Amino acid sequence: MTHARPDYDVVVIGAGFGGMYAIHRLRQAGHSVYCFEAGDGVGGTWYWNRYPGARCDVESIQYSYSFDPDLEQDWDWSERYATQPEILRYADHVADRYDLRRDIDFSTRVTSVRYSDTDRLWTLQTDTGRSTTARFVVSAVGCLSDARIPEWPGLNAYRGEVLHTGRWPHEPVDFAGRRVAVIGTGSSGIQAIPVIAEQAGHLTVFQRTPNYSIPARNREFTADELREIKAGYRELRAKARKTGGGNYLNHGSASALAVSDQEREQEYERRWQIGGNGFVVCYADLFFDLDANDTAAEFVRRRIRETVRDPQVAELLTPRDHPIGSKRICVDSDYYATFNRDDVELVDVRADPIVDFTPDGLRTEGREFVFDAVVFATGYDAMTGPLLRMNVVGCGGQRLADKWSAGPRTYLGLMTAGFPNLFMLTGPGSPSVLASVIAAIEQHVDFTAELLDWMRSREDVVVEAQPDAEDAWVEHVNELAAQTIYPRANSWYLGTNVPGKPRVFMPYSGGLHTYRAECEQVAAAGYPGLAVKR
C-alpha cells in the first residue's frame, strides 16, 4: 500500500527550550523538521512571562542546556538566579548558534492536530490558514503556557488596565503613583509583588492561599566564580543526572527526625542563609514523612513571623493547610518584608471573597476597592491545558480531550494510546515540573530521537503506546504519588486551580534519575509497551 508523502518528517509545536532542542536534535538525526510558534520569538515561557521581578527558580548555571559543552563555555551567566531578560537572551543565543529560526514559523498558533488512519500522517492547521502534514508530531507547548483568569462577573466592564503575569506586554508597564491590585500569591505573584510595591502608589494583594517561600539570596557572579563553574561544568552535570530534580542541590541523606533538635535547626538556618530551593532537600524524608516535613514547615513559619511586623498580617501569610514542598516551593527577594510597607495591604479572600468587578475596581463581600490596574497572577491550566487547546484528534476520530476527560493517561508521560507518532515533551506522567525542566526536556528529546532512529533502522513508520502499558504506567505514577506529601495540597499539580478539571496528580514523582533509568531499560529491551508497524 502506498501512503501519501508528508511535508515534513517531524513537526514540532512550540519554540521554547523543548522545541528548540527538538529541532536541533532531530535535524542532527537526519529528519526534515519544521516548527510552529505562537509568539514572534523563541523562548517559550520566557518570551511570555515578562512581569516585573520574573526570574527562574532554578540556578542559572543549571537552568541551561547540557548537550553541548562548547555552549556551556561560550555563555556567561551574570547572576545566580537569572532574570527573564537574561534567559531570553540565552534562548536567542541558542537559536542563533544552531540556526534554528530558519525552520520556525513564528506568530502562528496551531489550532488543529488530526491523524489520518489511511495515510498514517498528522495534519496540522494553524490560525494563519496553513495546513501541514507530518509523519511525527512533537508537542513542545510547555506545562505552564495556558494562562487563565477566573471568570469573575463584571470583569469586562472594568475600565482599568488588566494584566496577567503569563501574558505580559512587551513594552514596559509604568505603575508609578497608581493604585494596583495583584490577585494571586503563587510563584509569579511572589516574584512580582515586591517589585510592583516599589513602583506603585499603593498595592493591594488578594491572597487565597499563603505559600512557603525561601529567600533567593540572589547575587552577581564574580569572574573567578564563572571560571570555576566552567572548569567543573561536566562534573556538575554528572552529579545532577543522579538526582531526582535533575539539578545538583546537595541533597541530604539523613532523616529530619534522626538528628537532634539543635542540629536540625542549625541545618535549616544554614540552608536558609544559602537561599534557594535546596532548603527542601536538606533531609531525605521531607517529601515522605509529615512529621519530618513539619519541622521544616515550622522553621519557615517562624521566619515569617520574625519578618512581618504586624502579627495579624504575619498570620495571614503563614501557610498551615499544606506541607512545605507539596506545592512548588517559591524563591523570593524580600517578599515577606514587602508587607511591612505602609503602602501595601493584604486581603484574605477566603475570609472576604471577591464577588465581582466594577468599572473602577472590584468588590469583595465586605468591601469595595478602586484600582488603576489589576495584575492577575492566577496561574495556568497546567500540563494538560496547552495540549487540549490544540484540538488533537487521533485514530478513529477520537478526541484527546475526550480520552482525558477523567484525567490524563500516558505511557512514560510521552505518548498516549490511540494517538500514534505523537510525542508530548514533559507531558503528564513525566517528571517535568518536579525537575529542572531543561534536564527533563533533554532526556525526553533524546529518548524520542533514539526511538525514531530505531524505527528507521527497522523500516517502521508508526509507533503507538499500548493500552495495557499505559494503564500500568498510570497506576505506577499514582502509586508513587501516594507515597509522598504531594496529594495533600490543593495545587495545580492536581489541577485543583481550574474549576471542573479532574483531580489527578499529573507529574511522575519518582525523580528524574529514576525515570531516566526506566526509559533506558525500555529502550534496551526493544521498547516494550510500544506497538510499532511497518
Short mmCIF file of C-alpha atoms in Angstrom, two decimals:
data_model
loop_
_atom_site.label_atom_id
_atom_site.label_comp_id
_atom_site.label_asym_id
_atom_site.label_seq_id
_atom_site.Cartn_x
_atom_site.Cartn_y
_atom_site.Cartn_z
CA MET A 1 0.00 0.00 0.00
CA THR A 2 1.38 3.44 -0.94
CA HIS A 3 0.96 6.23 1.56
CA ALA A 4 0.97 9.97 0.93
CA ARG A 5 4.30 11.71 1.32
CA PRO A 6 4.34 14.18 4.24
CA ASP A 7 5.52 17.78 4.04
CA TYR A 8 7.97 17.04 6.86
CA ASP A 9 9.17 14.04 8.81
CA VAL A 10 8.54 15.89 12.10
CA VAL A 11 6.58 18.97 13.04
CA VAL A 12 7.46 20.50 16.40
CA ILE A 13 4.88 22.67 18.16
CA GLY A 14 6.44 25.39 20.29
CA ALA A 15 9.84 27.09 20.19
CA GLY A 16 10.63 27.23 23.88
CA PHE A 17 13.53 25.27 25.31
CA GLY A 18 11.84 21.97 24.48
CA GLY A 19 11.06 22.87 20.90
CA MET A 20 14.47 24.40 20.22
CA TYR A 21 16.34 21.32 21.38
CA ALA A 22 13.94 19.04 19.48
CA ILE A 23 14.62 20.94 16.24
CA HIS A 24 18.38 20.71 16.74
CA ARG A 25 18.49 17.08 17.86
CA LEU A 26 16.12 15.76 15.18
CA ARG A 27 17.89 17.71 12.48
CA GLN A 28 21.14 16.06 13.57
CA ALA A 29 19.42 12.69 13.17
CA GLY A 30 18.65 13.48 9.54
CA HIS A 31 14.94 14.29 9.80
CA SER A 32 13.24 17.14 7.97
CA VAL A 33 11.83 19.28 10.78
CA TYR A 34 9.55 22.30 10.96
CA CYS A 35 8.20 24.21 13.95
CA PHE A 36 5.18 26.39 14.65
CA GLU A 37 5.43 29.01 17.39
CA ALA A 38 2.63 31.29 18.62
CA GLY A 39 5.00 34.07 19.68
CA ASP A 40 7.15 36.16 17.39
CA GLY A 41 10.34 34.90 19.01
CA VAL A 42 11.88 31.88 20.74
CA GLY A 43 11.97 31.29 24.49
CA GLY A 44 8.53 29.91 25.34
CA THR A 45 7.80 30.69 28.98
CA TRP A 46 10.47 33.37 28.97
CA TYR A 47 9.01 35.01 25.89
CA TRP A 48 5.58 35.40 27.52
CA ASN A 49 6.43 35.93 31.21
CA ARG A 50 7.90 39.45 31.25
CA TYR A 51 6.32 40.60 34.51
CA PRO A 52 8.35 42.70 36.98
CA GLY A 53 10.70 40.52 39.01
CA ALA A 54 10.45 37.47 36.74
CA ARG A 55 13.34 35.11 37.43
CA CYS A 56 13.98 31.41 37.22
CA ASP A 57 13.72 29.50 40.50
CA VAL A 58 16.49 27.12 39.35
CA GLU A 59 20.05 28.42 39.47
CA SER A 60 21.08 29.77 36.09
CA ILE A 61 24.13 27.54 35.70
CA GLN A 62 21.80 24.55 35.93
CA TYR A 63 18.82 26.05 34.09
CA SER A 64 20.67 25.68 30.81
CA TYR A 65 21.37 23.10 28.13
CA SER A 66 23.95 20.41 28.83
CA PHE A 67 24.03 18.77 25.37
CA ASP A 68 26.92 20.87 24.05
CA PRO A 69 29.97 21.51 26.28
CA ASP A 70 31.08 24.31 23.93
CA LEU A 71 27.77 26.13 24.53
CA GLU A 72 28.40 25.95 28.29
CA GLN A 73 31.80 27.55 27.85
CA ASP A 74 30.56 30.19 25.41
CA TRP A 75 27.79 31.65 27.60
CA ASP A 76 28.37 33.73 30.75
CA TRP A 77 25.54 33.88 33.29
CA SER A 78 25.63 37.14 35.24
CA GLU A 79 23.60 36.16 38.32
CA ARG A 80 22.82 33.15 40.49
CA TYR A 81 19.13 33.35 39.53
CA ALA A 82 18.86 34.81 36.05
CA THR A 83 16.20 37.37 35.19
CA GLN A 84 13.70 36.88 32.40
CA PRO A 85 15.56 39.22 30.01
CA GLU A 86 18.81 37.31 30.51
CA ILE A 87 17.15 33.92 29.99
CA LEU A 88 15.51 35.23 26.83
CA ARG A 89 18.89 36.46 25.60
CA TYR A 90 20.24 32.96 26.22
CA ALA A 91 17.38 31.44 24.19
CA ASP A 92 18.12 33.87 21.35
CA HIS A 93 21.80 32.97 21.56
CA VAL A 94 20.95 29.27 21.24
CA ALA A 95 18.65 29.93 18.29
CA ASP A 96 21.39 31.89 16.55
CA ARG A 97 24.17 29.43 17.35
CA TYR A 98 22.30 26.47 15.84
CA ASP A 99 20.45 28.43 13.12
CA LEU A 100 17.05 27.32 14.42
CA ARG A 101 14.89 30.17 13.13
CA ARG A 102 15.04 29.05 9.51
CA ASP A 103 12.75 26.14 10.43
CA ILE A 104 10.32 28.07 12.68
CA ASP A 105 7.08 29.72 11.59
CA PHE A 106 6.58 32.48 14.18
CA SER A 107 3.33 34.24 15.14
CA THR A 108 1.48 31.06 14.18
CA ARG A 109 -0.73 29.13 16.57
CA VAL A 110 -1.68 25.51 15.89
CA THR A 111 -5.48 25.16 16.08
CA SER A 112 -5.98 21.54 14.99
CA VAL A 113 -3.87 18.35 15.02
CA ARG A 114 -5.60 15.44 13.29
CA TYR A 115 -4.38 11.93 12.48
CA SER A 116 -5.33 10.07 9.30
CA ASP A 117 -5.64 6.29 9.75
CA THR A 118 -5.42 5.90 5.97
CA ASP A 119 -2.32 7.96 5.26
CA ARG A 120 -0.74 7.48 8.69
CA LEU A 121 0.02 11.17 8.75
CA TRP A 122 -0.78 14.08 11.03
CA THR A 123 -2.35 17.19 9.53
CA LEU A 124 -1.85 20.44 11.43
CA GLN A 125 -3.98 23.52 10.84
CA THR A 126 -2.93 26.97 12.04
CA ASP A 127 -4.65 30.26 12.75
CA THR A 128 -2.93 31.67 9.66
CA GLY A 129 -4.73 29.18 7.40
CA ARG A 130 -1.72 26.96 6.79
CA SER A 131 -2.16 23.18 6.53
CA THR A 132 0.89 20.96 7.02
CA THR A 133 1.39 17.20 7.14
CA ALA A 134 4.00 15.25 9.09
CA ARG A 135 4.81 11.66 9.94
CA PHE A 136 5.58 12.59 13.55
CA VAL A 137 4.44 15.41 15.82
CA VAL A 138 6.45 16.58 18.82
CA SER A 139 4.44 18.78 21.17
CA ALA A 140 6.69 21.21 23.00
CA VAL A 141 3.91 23.53 24.13
CA GLY A 142 5.11 23.57 27.73
CA CYS A 143 3.43 22.73 31.01
CA LEU A 144 2.71 26.31 32.09
CA SER A 145 1.68 28.16 28.94
CA ASP A 146 -2.12 28.23 29.07
CA ALA A 147 -2.64 31.33 31.23
CA ARG A 148 -6.01 31.58 32.92
CA ILE A 149 -8.04 34.37 34.51
CA PRO A 150 -11.01 33.30 36.64
CA GLU A 151 -14.35 34.27 35.13
CA TRP A 152 -15.45 36.86 37.67
CA PRO A 153 -18.66 38.75 36.90
CA GLY A 154 -18.15 42.28 35.63
CA LEU A 155 -14.53 41.88 34.56
CA ASN A 156 -15.30 43.01 31.01
CA ALA A 157 -16.78 46.22 32.39
CA TYR A 158 -13.66 47.12 34.37
CA ARG A 159 -12.11 50.25 32.82
CA GLY A 160 -8.62 49.99 34.27
CA GLU A 161 -5.62 48.12 32.89
CA VAL A 162 -5.82 44.31 33.04
CA LEU A 163 -2.60 42.29 33.04
CA HIS A 164 -1.65 38.65 33.50
CA THR A 165 1.85 37.66 34.58
CA GLY A 166 1.90 34.93 31.93
CA ARG A 167 0.93 37.28 29.08
CA TRP A 168 2.83 40.44 29.97
CA PRO A 169 3.16 43.26 27.42
CA HIS A 170 6.49 43.61 25.61
CA GLU A 171 6.62 47.33 26.36
CA PRO A 172 7.30 48.47 29.97
CA VAL A 173 4.30 48.96 32.27
CA ASP A 174 4.55 52.09 34.42
CA PHE A 175 2.94 51.65 37.84
CA ALA A 176 4.31 54.89 39.29
CA GLY A 177 1.74 56.58 41.51
CA ARG A 178 -1.01 54.14 40.52
CA ARG A 179 -3.37 52.08 42.64
CA VAL A 180 -2.60 48.46 41.76
CA ALA A 181 -4.15 45.11 42.69
CA VAL A 182 -2.30 41.81 42.45
CA ILE A 183 -4.55 38.76 42.61
CA GLY A 184 -2.68 35.56 43.45
CA THR A 185 0.32 34.69 45.59
CA GLY A 186 1.86 31.77 43.77
CA SER A 187 5.34 31.85 42.30
CA SER A 188 4.80 34.68 39.81
CA GLY A 189 2.89 36.77 42.34
CA ILE A 190 5.60 36.30 44.97
CA GLN A 191 8.21 37.49 42.47
CA ALA A 192 6.20 40.42 41.13
CA ILE A 193 4.73 41.83 44.36
CA PRO A 194 7.97 43.28 45.84
CA VAL A 195 8.90 44.98 42.57
CA ILE A 196 5.43 46.39 41.90
CA ALA A 197 5.25 47.61 45.51
CA GLU A 198 8.37 49.72 44.94
CA GLN A 199 6.77 51.37 41.91
CA ALA A 200 3.08 51.71 42.73
CA GLY A 201 1.40 54.46 44.69
CA HIS A 202 -0.49 51.76 46.60
CA LEU A 203 -0.61 47.99 46.22
CA THR A 204 -3.37 45.66 47.40
CA VAL A 205 -2.60 41.93 47.35
CA PHE A 206 -5.52 39.50 47.23
CA GLN A 207 -4.47 36.14 48.65
CA ARG A 208 -6.43 32.90 48.68
CA THR A 209 -3.69 30.56 49.88
CA PRO A 210 -0.42 31.57 51.58
CA ASN A 211 2.64 29.83 50.17
CA TYR A 212 6.02 28.85 51.53
CA SER A 213 8.83 30.88 50.04
CA ILE A 214 12.58 30.68 50.56
CA PRO A 215 14.86 33.71 50.11
CA ALA A 216 16.81 33.51 46.86
CA ARG A 217 19.93 35.28 48.19
CA ASN A 218 20.50 36.27 44.60
CA ARG A 219 23.82 37.87 43.66
CA GLU A 220 26.06 38.52 40.70
CA PHE A 221 28.79 36.05 39.83
CA THR A 222 32.40 37.14 40.09
CA ALA A 223 34.84 36.43 37.28
CA ASP A 224 36.59 33.86 39.48
CA GLU A 225 33.30 32.07 40.20
CA LEU A 226 32.47 31.84 36.50
CA ARG A 227 35.89 30.37 35.74
CA GLU A 228 35.41 27.79 38.49
CA ILE A 229 31.89 26.95 37.28
CA LYS A 230 33.04 26.42 33.72
CA ALA A 231 36.02 24.33 34.79
CA GLY A 232 33.70 22.00 36.72
CA TYR A 233 30.63 22.06 34.47
CA ARG A 234 30.90 18.47 33.26
CA GLU A 235 31.29 17.17 36.82
CA LEU A 236 28.32 19.27 37.93
CA ARG A 237 26.18 17.85 35.13
CA ALA A 238 27.19 14.30 36.03
CA LYS A 239 26.14 14.88 39.65
CA ALA A 240 22.86 16.44 38.55
CA ARG A 241 21.97 13.40 36.45
CA LYS A 242 21.98 11.29 39.62
CA THR A 243 19.39 13.43 41.40
CA GLY A 244 15.61 13.42 41.37
CA GLY A 245 15.41 17.07 40.40
CA GLY A 246 17.99 16.91 37.64
CA ASN A 247 20.00 19.66 39.31
CA TYR A 248 22.67 19.41 41.96
CA LEU A 249 21.31 20.84 45.22
CA ASN A 250 23.37 18.90 47.77
CA HIS A 251 20.60 16.52 48.81
CA GLY A 252 20.74 15.36 52.39
CA SER A 253 20.62 11.64 53.15
CA ALA A 254 19.57 11.65 56.83
CA SER A 255 16.07 11.76 58.28
CA ALA A 256 14.97 15.05 59.79
CA LEU A 257 13.74 13.05 62.79
CA ALA A 258 17.02 11.18 63.31
CA VAL A 259 19.03 14.23 64.36
CA SER A 260 18.82 16.40 67.45
CA ASP A 261 16.61 19.49 67.53
CA GLN A 262 19.70 21.67 67.70
CA GLU A 263 21.42 20.01 64.75
CA ARG A 264 18.25 20.20 62.67
CA GLU A 265 17.73 23.87 63.49
CA GLN A 266 21.32 24.65 62.54
CA GLU A 267 20.95 22.88 59.20
CA TYR A 268 17.71 24.69 58.37
CA GLU A 269 19.33 28.00 59.29
CA ARG A 270 22.37 27.20 57.14
CA ARG A 271 20.18 26.37 54.14
CA TRP A 272 18.01 29.45 54.77
CA GLN A 273 21.08 31.66 54.65
CA ILE A 274 22.33 29.96 51.47
CA GLY A 275 18.90 30.53 49.96
CA GLY A 276 17.11 28.80 47.12
CA ASN A 277 15.14 25.61 46.77
CA GLY A 278 17.94 23.46 48.18
CA PHE A 279 16.22 24.14 51.51
CA VAL A 280 13.59 21.45 50.89
CA VAL A 281 16.10 18.67 50.12
CA CYS A 282 18.28 19.05 53.19
CA TYR A 283 16.74 15.89 54.71
CA ALA A 284 15.78 12.77 52.82
CA ASP A 285 12.28 12.33 54.24
CA LEU A 286 10.75 15.82 53.92
CA PHE A 287 8.66 14.71 50.93
CA PHE A 288 7.55 11.43 52.50
CA ASP A 289 7.01 11.90 56.24
CA LEU A 290 4.57 14.52 57.54
CA ASP A 291 6.25 14.76 60.93
CA ALA A 292 9.63 15.32 59.28
CA ASN A 293 8.09 17.79 56.87
CA ASP A 294 6.51 19.80 59.66
CA THR A 295 9.93 20.51 61.20
CA ALA A 296 10.89 22.37 58.01
CA ALA A 297 7.47 23.98 57.66
CA GLU A 298 7.55 25.29 61.22
CA PHE A 299 11.02 26.75 60.69
CA VAL A 300 9.68 28.79 57.74
CA ARG A 301 6.60 29.81 59.69
CA ARG A 302 8.85 31.23 62.44
CA ARG A 303 10.85 33.17 59.87
CA ILE A 304 7.64 34.70 58.50
CA ARG A 305 6.58 35.78 62.00
CA GLU A 306 10.02 37.26 62.63
CA THR A 307 9.99 39.20 59.34
CA VAL A 308 6.44 40.59 59.21
CA ARG A 309 5.91 43.17 61.95
CA ASP A 310 2.10 43.09 62.08
CA PRO A 311 1.12 39.81 63.81
CA GLN A 312 -2.24 39.63 62.00
CA VAL A 313 -0.61 40.06 58.58
CA ALA A 314 2.09 37.55 59.51
CA GLU A 315 -0.60 35.02 60.43
CA LEU A 316 -2.35 35.53 57.09
CA LEU A 317 0.94 34.94 55.26
CA THR A 318 1.71 31.78 57.22
CA PRO A 319 0.83 28.53 55.40
CA ARG A 320 -0.89 25.91 57.53
CA ASP A 321 -3.07 23.90 55.15
CA HIS A 322 -0.41 22.01 53.20
CA PRO A 323 3.07 20.54 53.78
CA ILE A 324 6.05 22.53 52.61
CA GLY A 325 7.08 21.39 49.14
CA SER A 326 3.68 19.85 48.30
CA LYS A 327 3.16 22.93 46.16
CA ARG A 328 6.09 24.11 44.06
CA ILE A 329 8.39 25.85 46.50
CA CYS A 330 8.77 29.57 45.81
CA VAL A 331 12.04 31.52 45.82
CA ASP A 332 11.81 35.24 46.51
CA SER A 333 13.57 38.53 47.04
CA ASP A 334 12.09 40.36 50.07
CA TYR A 335 8.58 39.02 49.59
CA TYR A 336 7.53 38.81 53.24
CA ALA A 337 9.26 42.09 54.14
CA THR A 338 7.20 43.87 51.47
CA PHE A 339 4.15 43.59 53.73
CA ASN A 340 5.85 45.87 56.26
CA ARG A 341 5.34 48.78 53.87
CA ASP A 342 2.62 51.30 54.70
CA ASP A 343 1.53 51.37 51.04
CA VAL A 344 0.91 47.60 50.80
CA GLU A 345 -2.28 45.89 52.02
CA LEU A 346 -3.09 42.18 52.19
CA VAL A 347 -6.65 40.96 51.69
CA ASP A 348 -7.62 37.40 52.64
CA VAL A 349 -10.15 36.32 50.01
CA ARG A 350 -11.00 33.16 51.90
CA ALA A 351 -12.43 35.26 54.69
CA ASP A 352 -13.67 38.01 52.35
CA PRO A 353 -14.19 36.50 48.87
CA ILE A 354 -14.13 38.51 45.65
CA VAL A 355 -17.71 38.91 44.41
CA ASP A 356 -17.37 40.82 41.15
CA PHE A 357 -15.59 43.57 39.28
CA THR A 358 -16.91 47.10 38.88
CA PRO A 359 -15.98 49.71 36.27
CA ASP A 360 -13.49 51.18 38.77
CA GLY A 361 -12.22 48.12 40.63
CA LEU A 362 -13.68 45.13 42.42
CA ARG A 363 -15.91 44.17 45.30
CA THR A 364 -15.46 41.58 47.98
CA GLU A 365 -18.27 40.51 50.27
CA GLY A 366 -17.24 43.17 52.76
CA ARG A 367 -15.54 45.99 50.82
CA GLU A 368 -15.28 47.87 47.55
CA PHE A 369 -11.89 48.70 46.02
CA VAL A 370 -10.82 51.18 43.35
CA PHE A 371 -7.79 50.39 41.18
CA ASP A 372 -6.00 51.81 38.16
CA ALA A 373 -4.60 48.41 37.21
CA VAL A 374 -5.20 44.76 38.12
CA VAL A 375 -2.46 42.14 37.78
CA PHE A 376 -3.68 38.56 37.63
CA ALA A 377 -1.08 36.14 38.99
CA THR A 378 -3.68 33.39 38.79
CA GLY A 379 -1.61 30.71 37.12
CA TYR A 380 -2.31 28.25 34.34
CA ASP A 381 -4.32 25.29 33.19
CA ALA A 382 -1.16 23.30 33.82
CA MET A 383 0.25 20.35 31.89
CA THR A 384 -2.90 19.32 30.01
CA GLY A 385 -4.35 22.72 29.07
CA PRO A 386 -1.84 23.59 26.33
CA LEU A 387 -2.23 20.14 24.74
CA LEU A 388 -6.02 20.06 24.78
CA ARG A 389 -6.25 23.61 23.46
CA MET A 390 -4.88 22.39 20.11
CA ASN A 391 -7.88 20.10 19.39
CA VAL A 392 -5.88 16.90 18.97
CA VAL A 393 -7.77 14.07 17.21
CA GLY A 394 -6.26 10.57 16.95
CA CYS A 395 -7.22 7.20 15.49
CA GLY A 396 -10.85 6.73 14.57
CA GLY A 397 -11.66 10.37 15.23
CA GLN A 398 -11.05 10.09 18.99
CA ARG A 399 -10.50 13.48 20.63
CA LEU A 400 -7.69 13.73 23.15
CA ALA A 401 -10.00 15.88 25.29
CA ASP A 402 -12.50 13.00 25.43
CA LYS A 403 -9.88 10.38 26.21
CA TRP A 404 -8.53 12.55 29.04
CA SER A 405 -11.92 13.65 30.35
CA ALA A 406 -11.29 11.82 33.65
CA GLY A 407 -7.62 12.80 33.76
CA PRO A 408 -4.55 12.41 31.52
CA ARG A 409 -3.36 8.92 30.58
CA THR A 410 0.08 8.37 29.07
CA TYR A 411 2.87 5.86 28.75
CA LEU A 412 6.13 7.28 30.14
CA GLY A 413 4.46 10.69 30.11
CA LEU A 414 5.45 10.84 26.46
CA MET A 415 2.81 9.02 24.38
CA THR A 416 -0.86 8.12 24.74
CA ALA A 417 -2.64 5.11 23.22
CA GLY A 418 -4.73 5.85 20.14
CA PHE A 419 -2.52 8.77 19.07
CA PRO A 420 0.32 7.26 17.02
CA ASN A 421 3.57 9.11 16.32
CA LEU A 422 2.63 11.89 18.76
CA PHE A 423 5.22 12.76 21.41
CA MET A 424 4.46 15.10 24.31
CA LEU A 425 7.60 16.60 25.80
CA THR A 426 7.39 16.88 29.60
CA GLY A 427 3.80 15.66 29.43
CA PRO A 428 1.61 14.41 32.30
CA GLY A 429 3.11 11.25 33.72
CA SER A 430 6.68 12.50 33.33
CA PRO A 431 8.94 14.25 35.90
CA SER A 432 8.55 17.60 34.06
CA VAL A 433 7.52 20.21 36.67
CA LEU A 434 9.06 18.27 39.57
CA ALA A 435 12.52 18.55 38.00
CA SER A 436 14.73 21.14 36.41
CA VAL A 437 12.73 21.34 33.22
CA ILE A 438 15.63 21.68 30.79
CA ALA A 439 17.16 18.48 32.16
CA ALA A 440 13.79 16.77 31.69
CA ILE A 441 13.49 18.21 28.18
CA GLU A 442 16.87 16.92 27.09
CA GLN A 443 16.08 13.43 28.36
CA HIS A 444 12.70 13.35 26.59
CA VAL A 445 14.05 14.65 23.29
CA ASP A 446 16.99 12.24 23.35
CA PHE A 447 14.68 9.30 24.08
CA THR A 448 12.38 10.34 21.22
CA ALA A 449 15.23 10.81 18.76
CA GLU A 450 16.73 7.42 19.64
CA LEU A 451 13.31 5.77 19.24
CA LEU A 452 12.91 7.31 15.78
CA ASP A 453 16.40 6.09 14.83
CA TRP A 454 15.47 2.59 15.99
CA MET A 455 12.25 2.71 13.95
CA ARG A 456 14.10 3.89 10.85
CA SER A 457 16.58 1.02 11.14
CA ARG A 458 13.63 -1.41 11.12
CA GLU A 459 11.70 0.49 8.42
CA ASP A 460 8.85 1.07 10.89
CA VAL A 461 6.58 4.02 10.19
CA VAL A 462 4.17 4.05 13.13
CA VAL A 463 4.72 3.79 16.88
CA GLU A 464 1.94 3.86 19.44
CA ALA A 465 1.58 3.32 23.17
CA GLN A 466 -0.13 0.06 24.05
CA PRO A 467 -3.21 0.39 26.28
CA ASP A 468 -2.04 -2.16 28.87
CA ALA A 469 1.35 -0.43 29.19
CA GLU A 470 -0.42 2.90 29.54
CA ASP A 471 -2.67 1.51 32.28
CA ALA A 472 0.35 0.13 34.13
CA TRP A 473 2.20 3.43 33.86
CA VAL A 474 -0.75 5.47 35.15
CA GLU A 475 -1.05 3.09 38.09
CA HIS A 476 2.68 3.37 38.74
CA VAL A 477 2.56 7.18 38.71
CA ASN A 478 -0.39 7.15 41.12
CA GLU A 479 1.32 4.69 43.46
CA LEU A 480 4.45 6.84 43.61
CA ALA A 481 2.46 9.99 44.31
CA ALA A 482 0.51 8.26 47.12
CA GLN A 483 3.80 7.66 48.95
CA THR A 484 4.57 11.38 49.03
CA ILE A 485 3.16 14.58 50.51
CA TYR A 486 2.14 15.95 47.09
CA PRO A 487 -1.53 14.87 47.10
CA ARG A 488 -2.03 16.64 50.45
CA ALA A 489 -2.17 20.06 48.80
CA ASN A 490 -4.75 21.63 46.53
CA SER A 491 -2.29 22.53 43.82
CA TRP A 492 -2.02 22.86 40.07
CA TYR A 493 -0.12 19.56 40.18
CA LEU A 494 -3.60 18.06 40.65
CA GLY A 495 -5.47 20.62 38.54
CA THR A 496 -7.41 21.96 41.51
CA ASN A 497 -6.91 25.57 40.39
CA VAL A 498 -9.15 25.01 37.33
CA PRO A 499 -12.88 24.56 38.02
CA GLY A 500 -14.18 21.25 36.66
CA LYS A 501 -10.74 19.81 35.94
CA PRO A 502 -10.32 16.20 37.14
CA ARG A 503 -8.37 15.95 40.40
CA VAL A 504 -5.46 13.77 39.29
CA PHE A 505 -1.83 14.10 40.34
CA MET A 506 -0.15 14.60 36.98
CA PRO A 507 3.67 14.53 37.33
CA TYR A 508 5.89 11.48 37.87
CA SER A 509 7.24 11.87 41.41
CA GLY A 510 9.87 9.14 41.39
CA GLY A 511 12.62 11.52 40.35
CA LEU A 512 14.25 12.30 37.02
CA HIS A 513 17.17 9.95 37.71
CA THR A 514 14.82 7.01 38.31
CA TYR A 515 12.68 7.95 35.33
CA ARG A 516 15.73 8.14 33.08
CA ALA A 517 16.81 4.67 34.21
CA GLU A 518 13.34 3.27 33.45
CA CYS A 519 13.40 4.80 29.95
CA GLU A 520 16.86 3.39 29.32
CA GLN A 521 15.61 -0.07 30.31
CA VAL A 522 12.65 0.30 27.93
CA ALA A 523 14.99 1.23 25.06
CA ALA A 524 17.45 -1.57 25.83
CA ALA A 525 14.62 -4.13 25.81
CA GLY A 526 13.36 -3.06 22.36
CA TYR A 527 10.64 -0.67 23.54
CA PRO A 528 8.10 -2.92 25.25
CA GLY A 529 4.90 -1.02 25.84
CA LEU A 530 5.06 0.48 22.36
CA ALA A 531 3.49 -1.11 19.28
CA VAL A 532 5.32 -0.48 16.01
CA LYS A 533 4.06 -1.00 12.46
CA ARG A 534 5.84 -1.10 9.12
#
